[in-house]
Amino acid sequence: MSNLAVYLMISFVMFICGMLVIIARKNIVAILLGIELILNSAALNFVAYSRYTSQNIDGHIFPLFIIVIAAAEAAVGLAIVIRFFQIRETIHIDDASQLQG
């Protein structure tokens, strides 16, 4: 049951869920969660290909970079969301037509 096709199918489902969240939701926090799902699906692909194709640790390094980038993206994104909420008192993406300091 645990072969490469299963991991790729799970990754595809995660990617589609992330894209649907980004397209369908107006909430900025939900959009950030959708981006996290897409990044995690990419990390799952890297680890699965590394495990089943080359048998070395090269594919495991990429998810570490993805985790670091996702953490930085979450920190910057949440800081923007908090500041936006302080100014506009909403987190709907339609109200973010302009950004200024």
CSV table of N, CA and C in Angstrom, one decimal:
chain,number,residue,atom,x,y,z
A,1,MET,N,0.8,-1.2,0.0
A,1,MET,CA,0.0,0.0,0.0
A,1,MET,C,0.9,1.2,0.0
A,2,SER,N,2.1,1.2,0.6
A,2,SER,CA,2.9,2.4,0.7
A,2,SER,C,3.9,2.4,-0.5
A,3,ASN,N,3.4,2.8,-1.6
A,3,ASN,CA,4.3,3.0,-2.7
A,3,ASN,C,4.3,4.4,-3.2
A,4,LEU,N,5.1,4.7,-4.2
A,4,LEU,CA,5.2,6.1,-4.7
A,4,LEU,C,3.9,6.7,-5.2
A,5,ALA,N,3.1,5.9,-5.8
A,5,ALA,CA,1.8,6.4,-6.3
A,5,ALA,C,0.8,6.9,-5.2
A,6,VAL,N,0.9,6.2,-4.1
A,6,VAL,CA,0.0,6.6,-3.0
A,6,VAL,C,0.4,7.9,-2.5
A,7,TYR,N,1.7,8.1,-2.3
A,7,TYR,CA,2.3,9.4,-1.8
A,7,TYR,C,2.0,10.5,-2.8
A,8,LEU,N,2.1,10.2,-4.1
A,8,LEU,CA,1.8,11.3,-5.1
A,8,LEU,C,0.4,11.6,-5.1
A,9,MET,N,-0.5,10.6,-4.9
A,9,MET,CA,-2.0,10.9,-4.9
A,9,MET,C,-2.3,11.8,-3.6
A,10,ILE,N,-1.7,11.4,-2.5
A,10,ILE,CA,-2.0,12.3,-1.3
A,10,ILE,C,-1.5,13.7,-1.5
A,11,SER,N,-0.3,13.8,-2.1
A,11,SER,CA,0.2,15.1,-2.4
A,11,SER,C,-0.6,15.9,-3.4
A,12,PHE,N,-1.2,15.2,-4.4
A,12,PHE,CA,-2.1,15.9,-5.3
A,12,PHE,C,-3.3,16.4,-4.7
A,13,VAL,N,-3.9,15.5,-3.8
A,13,VAL,CA,-5.1,16.0,-3.0
A,13,VAL,C,-4.8,17.2,-2.2
A,14,MET,N,-3.6,17.2,-1.5
A,14,MET,CA,-3.3,18.3,-0.7
A,14,MET,C,-3.1,19.6,-1.5
A,15,PHE,N,-2.5,19.4,-2.7
A,15,PHE,CA,-2.3,20.6,-3.6
A,15,PHE,C,-3.6,21.1,-4.1
A,16,ILE,N,-4.5,20.2,-4.5
A,16,ILE,CA,-5.9,20.7,-4.9
A,16,ILE,C,-6.6,21.4,-3.8
A,17,CYS,N,-6.6,20.8,-2.6
A,17,CYS,CA,-7.2,21.4,-1.5
A,17,CYS,C,-6.7,22.8,-1.2
A,18,GLY,N,-5.4,23.0,-1.3
A,18,GLY,CA,-4.7,24.3,-1.1
A,18,GLY,C,-5.2,25.3,-2.1
A,19,MET,N,-5.2,24.8,-3.4
A,19,MET,CA,-5.6,25.7,-4.5
A,19,MET,C,-7.1,26.1,-4.3
A,20,LEU,N,-8.0,25.2,-3.9
A,20,LEU,CA,-9.4,25.5,-3.7
A,20,LEU,C,-9.5,26.5,-2.6
A,21,VAL,N,-8.8,26.4,-1.5
A,21,VAL,CA,-8.9,27.3,-0.4
A,21,VAL,C,-8.4,28.7,-0.9
A,22,ILE,N,-7.4,28.8,-1.7
A,22,ILE,CA,-6.9,30.1,-2.1
A,22,ILE,C,-7.9,30.7,-3.0
A,23,ILE,N,-8.5,29.9,-3.9
A,23,ILE,CA,-9.5,30.5,-4.9
A,23,ILE,C,-10.8,30.8,-4.2
A,24,ALA,N,-11.3,30.0,-3.3
A,24,ALA,CA,-12.6,30.1,-2.8
A,24,ALA,C,-12.8,31.1,-1.6
A,25,ARG,N,-11.8,31.2,-0.8
A,25,ARG,CA,-11.9,31.9,0.4
A,25,ARG,C,-11.5,33.4,0.3
A,26,LYS,N,-12.2,34.3,1.0
A,26,LYS,CA,-11.9,35.7,1.1
A,26,LYS,C,-11.1,36.1,2.3
A,27,ASN,N,-10.9,35.1,3.2
A,27,ASN,CA,-10.2,35.4,4.5
A,27,ASN,C,-8.7,35.3,4.2
A,28,ILE,N,-7.9,36.3,4.7
A,28,ILE,CA,-6.5,36.3,4.5
A,28,ILE,C,-5.8,35.1,5.2
A,29,VAL,N,-6.3,34.8,6.4
A,29,VAL,CA,-5.7,33.7,7.2
A,29,VAL,C,-5.9,32.4,6.5
A,30,ALA,N,-7.1,32.2,5.9
A,30,ALA,CA,-7.4,30.9,5.2
A,30,ALA,C,-6.5,30.8,3.9
A,31,ILE,N,-6.3,31.9,3.3
A,31,ILE,CA,-5.4,31.9,2.1
A,31,ILE,C,-4.0,31.5,2.5
A,32,LEU,N,-3.5,32.0,3.7
A,32,LEU,CA,-2.2,31.6,4.2
A,32,LEU,C,-2.1,30.1,4.5
A,33,LEU,N,-3.2,29.6,5.0
A,33,LEU,CA,-3.3,28.1,5.3
A,33,LEU,C,-3.3,27.3,3.9
A,34,GLY,N,-3.9,27.8,2.9
A,34,GLY,CA,-3.9,27.2,1.6
A,34,GLY,C,-2.5,27.2,1.0
A,35,ILE,N,-1.8,28.2,1.2
A,35,ILE,CA,-0.4,28.3,0.7
A,35,ILE,C,0.5,27.2,1.5
A,36,GLU,N,0.2,27.1,2.8
A,36,GLU,CA,0.9,26.1,3.6
A,36,GLU,C,0.6,24.7,3.1
A,37,LEU,N,-0.6,24.4,2.7
A,37,LEU,CA,-1.0,23.1,2.2
A,37,LEU,C,-0.2,22.8,0.9
A,38,ILE,N,-0.1,23.8,0.0
A,38,ILE,CA,0.6,23.6,-1.2
A,38,ILE,C,2.1,23.4,-1.0
A,39,LEU,N,2.7,24.1,0.0
A,39,LEU,CA,4.1,23.9,0.3
A,39,LEU,C,4.3,22.5,0.9
A,40,ASN,N,3.4,22.0,1.7
A,40,ASN,CA,3.5,20.7,2.3
A,40,ASN,C,3.4,19.6,1.3
A,41,SER,N,2.5,19.8,0.3
A,41,SER,CA,2.4,18.8,-0.8
A,41,SER,C,3.7,18.7,-1.6
A,42,ALA,N,4.4,19.9,-1.8
A,42,ALA,CA,5.7,19.8,-2.5
A,42,ALA,C,6.7,19.1,-1.7
A,43,ALA,N,6.7,19.3,-0.4
A,43,ALA,CA,7.6,18.7,0.5
A,43,ALA,C,7.4,17.2,0.5
A,44,LEU,N,6.1,16.7,0.5
A,44,LEU,CA,5.8,15.3,0.5
A,44,LEU,C,6.3,14.7,-0.8
A,45,ASN,N,6.2,15.4,-1.9
A,45,ASN,CA,6.7,14.9,-3.2
A,45,ASN,C,8.2,14.7,-3.1
A,46,PHE,N,8.9,15.7,-2.6
A,46,PHE,CA,10.4,15.5,-2.5
A,46,PHE,C,10.8,14.3,-1.7
A,47,VAL,N,10.2,14.1,-0.6
A,47,VAL,CA,10.6,13.0,0.3
A,47,VAL,C,10.2,11.7,-0.3
A,48,ALA,N,9.0,11.6,-1.0
A,48,ALA,CA,8.6,10.4,-1.6
A,48,ALA,C,9.5,10.0,-2.8
A,49,TYR,N,9.9,11.0,-3.6
A,49,TYR,CA,10.8,10.7,-4.7
A,49,TYR,C,12.1,10.3,-4.2
A,50,SER,N,12.6,10.9,-3.2
A,50,SER,CA,13.9,10.6,-2.6
A,50,SER,C,13.9,9.1,-2.0
A,51,ARG,N,12.8,8.8,-1.4
A,51,ARG,CA,12.7,7.4,-0.8
A,51,ARG,C,12.6,6.3,-1.8
A,52,TYR,N,11.8,6.6,-2.9
A,52,TYR,CA,11.6,5.5,-3.8
A,52,TYR,C,12.4,5.5,-5.1
A,53,THR,N,13.2,6.5,-5.3
A,53,THR,CA,13.9,6.5,-6.6
A,53,THR,C,15.4,6.5,-6.3
A,54,SER,N,16.0,7.4,-5.5
A,54,SER,CA,17.4,7.4,-5.4
A,54,SER,C,18.0,6.8,-4.1
A,55,GLN,N,17.2,6.6,-3.1
A,55,GLN,CA,17.6,5.9,-1.9
A,55,GLN,C,18.7,6.7,-1.2
A,56,ASN,N,18.8,8.0,-1.4
A,56,ASN,CA,19.8,8.8,-0.6
A,56,ASN,C,19.1,9.9,0.1
A,57,ILE,N,19.8,10.8,0.8
A,57,ILE,CA,19.2,11.8,1.6
A,57,ILE,C,19.0,13.1,1.0
A,58,ASP,N,19.3,13.2,-0.3
A,58,ASP,CA,19.2,14.5,-1.0
A,58,ASP,C,17.8,15.1,-1.0
A,59,GLY,N,16.8,14.2,-1.2
A,59,GLY,CA,15.4,14.7,-1.2
A,59,GLY,C,14.9,15.1,0.1
A,60,HIS,N,15.6,14.7,1.2
A,60,HIS,CA,15.1,15.1,2.5
A,60,HIS,C,15.6,16.5,2.9
A,61,ILE,N,16.6,17.0,2.2
A,61,ILE,CA,17.1,18.4,2.4
A,61,ILE,C,16.0,19.4,2.0
A,62,PHE,N,15.4,19.1,0.8
A,62,PHE,CA,14.4,20.1,0.3
A,62,PHE,C,13.3,20.4,1.2
A,63,PRO,N,12.7,19.4,1.9
A,63,PRO,CA,11.6,19.7,2.8
A,63,PRO,C,12.1,20.6,4.0
A,64,LEU,N,13.4,20.5,4.4
A,64,LEU,CA,13.9,21.3,5.4
A,64,LEU,C,13.9,22.8,4.9
A,65,PHE,N,14.3,23.0,3.7
A,65,PHE,CA,14.2,24.4,3.1
A,65,PHE,C,12.8,24.8,3.0
A,66,ILE,N,11.9,23.9,2.6
A,66,ILE,CA,10.5,24.3,2.5
A,66,ILE,C,9.9,24.7,3.9
A,67,ILE,N,10.2,23.9,4.9
A,67,ILE,CA,9.7,24.2,6.2
A,67,ILE,C,10.3,25.6,6.7
A,68,VAL,N,11.5,25.9,6.4
A,68,VAL,CA,12.1,27.2,6.8
A,68,VAL,C,11.4,28.3,6.1
A,69,ILE,N,11.2,28.1,4.8
A,69,ILE,CA,10.5,29.2,3.9
A,69,ILE,C,9.1,29.3,4.4
A,70,ALA,N,8.4,28.2,4.7
A,70,ALA,CA,7.0,28.3,5.2
A,70,ALA,C,6.9,29.0,6.5
A,71,ALA,N,7.8,28.8,7.4
A,71,ALA,CA,7.8,29.5,8.7
A,71,ALA,C,8.0,31.0,8.5
A,72,ALA,N,9.0,31.3,7.6
A,72,ALA,CA,9.2,32.8,7.4
A,72,ALA,C,8.0,33.4,6.7
A,73,GLU,N,7.4,32.6,5.7
A,73,GLU,CA,6.2,33.2,5.1
A,73,GLU,C,5.0,33.3,6.1
A,74,ALA,N,4.9,32.4,7.0
A,74,ALA,CA,3.8,32.5,8.0
A,74,ALA,C,4.1,33.7,8.9
A,75,ALA,N,5.3,33.9,9.3
A,75,ALA,CA,5.6,35.0,10.2
A,75,ALA,C,5.3,36.4,9.5
A,76,VAL,N,5.8,36.5,8.3
A,76,VAL,CA,5.6,37.8,7.6
A,76,VAL,C,4.1,37.9,7.2
A,77,GLY,N,3.5,36.9,6.8
A,77,GLY,CA,2.0,36.9,6.4
A,77,GLY,C,1.2,37.3,7.6
A,78,LEU,N,1.4,36.6,8.8
A,78,LEU,CA,0.6,37.0,10.0
A,78,LEU,C,0.9,38.4,10.5
A,79,ALA,N,2.1,38.9,10.3
A,79,ALA,CA,2.4,40.2,10.7
A,79,ALA,C,1.6,41.2,9.8
A,80,ILE,N,1.6,40.9,8.5
A,80,ILE,CA,0.8,41.8,7.6
A,80,ILE,C,-0.7,41.7,8.0
A,81,VAL,N,-1.2,40.5,8.3
A,81,VAL,CA,-2.6,40.4,8.6
A,81,VAL,C,-2.9,41.1,9.9
A,82,ILE,N,-2.1,41.0,10.9
A,82,ILE,CA,-2.3,41.7,12.2
A,82,ILE,C,-2.4,43.2,12.0
A,83,ARG,N,-1.4,43.7,11.2
A,83,ARG,CA,-1.4,45.1,11.0
A,83,ARG,C,-2.6,45.6,10.2
A,84,PHE,N,-2.9,44.8,9.2
A,84,PHE,CA,-4.1,45.1,8.4
A,84,PHE,C,-5.4,45.1,9.2
A,85,PHE,N,-5.5,44.2,10.2
A,85,PHE,CA,-6.6,44.1,11.0
A,85,PHE,C,-6.7,45.3,12.0
A,86,GLN,N,-5.5,45.8,12.4
A,86,GLN,CA,-5.4,46.9,13.3
A,86,GLN,C,-5.9,48.2,12.6
A,87,ILE,N,-5.6,48.3,11.3
A,87,ILE,CA,-6.0,49.5,10.5
A,87,ILE,C,-7.5,49.4,10.1
A,88,ARG,N,-7.9,48.3,9.5
A,88,ARG,CA,-9.2,48.2,8.8
A,88,ARG,C,-10.2,47.4,9.7
A,89,GLU,N,-9.8,46.7,10.7
A,89,GLU,CA,-10.7,45.9,11.5
A,89,GLU,C,-11.5,44.8,10.7
A,90,THR,N,-10.8,44.3,9.7
A,90,THR,CA,-11.4,43.2,8.9
A,90,THR,C,-10.2,42.4,8.3
A,91,ILE,N,-10.5,41.1,8.0
A,91,ILE,CA,-9.4,40.3,7.3
A,91,ILE,C,-9.9,39.8,6.0
A,92,HIS,N,-10.9,40.4,5.4
A,92,HIS,CA,-11.3,40.0,4.0
A,92,HIS,C,-10.4,40.6,3.0
A,93,ILE,N,-10.0,39.8,2.0
A,93,ILE,CA,-9.0,40.1,1.0
A,93,ILE,C,-9.6,41.3,0.1
A,94,ASP,N,-10.9,41.4,-0.1
A,94,ASP,CA,-11.4,42.4,-0.9
A,94,ASP,C,-11.2,43.8,-0.4
A,95,ASP,N,-11.1,43.9,0.9
A,95,ASP,CA,-10.8,45.2,1.6
A,95,ASP,C,-9.4,45.7,1.5
A,96,ALA,N,-8.5,44.8,1.0
A,96,ALA,CA,-7.1,45.1,0.9
A,96,ALA,C,-6.8,45.6,-0.5
A,97,SER,N,-7.4,46.6,-0.9
A,97,SER,CA,-7.2,47.1,-2.3
A,97,SER,C,-5.9,47.9,-2.4
A,98,GLN,N,-5.4,48.5,-1.3
A,98,GLN,CA,-4.2,49.2,-1.3
A,98,GLN,C,-3.4,49.0,0.0
A,99,LEU,N,-2.1,49.0,0.0
A,99,LEU,CA,-1.3,48.9,1.1
A,99,LEU,C,-0.4,50.1,1.2
A,100,GLN,N,-0.4,50.7,2.4
A,100,GLN,CA,0.4,51.9,2.6
A,100,GLN,C,0.8,51.9,4.1
A,101,GLY,N,1.9,52.5,4.4
A,101,GLY,CA,2.4,52.6,5.8
A,101,GLY,C,1.7,53.6,6.6
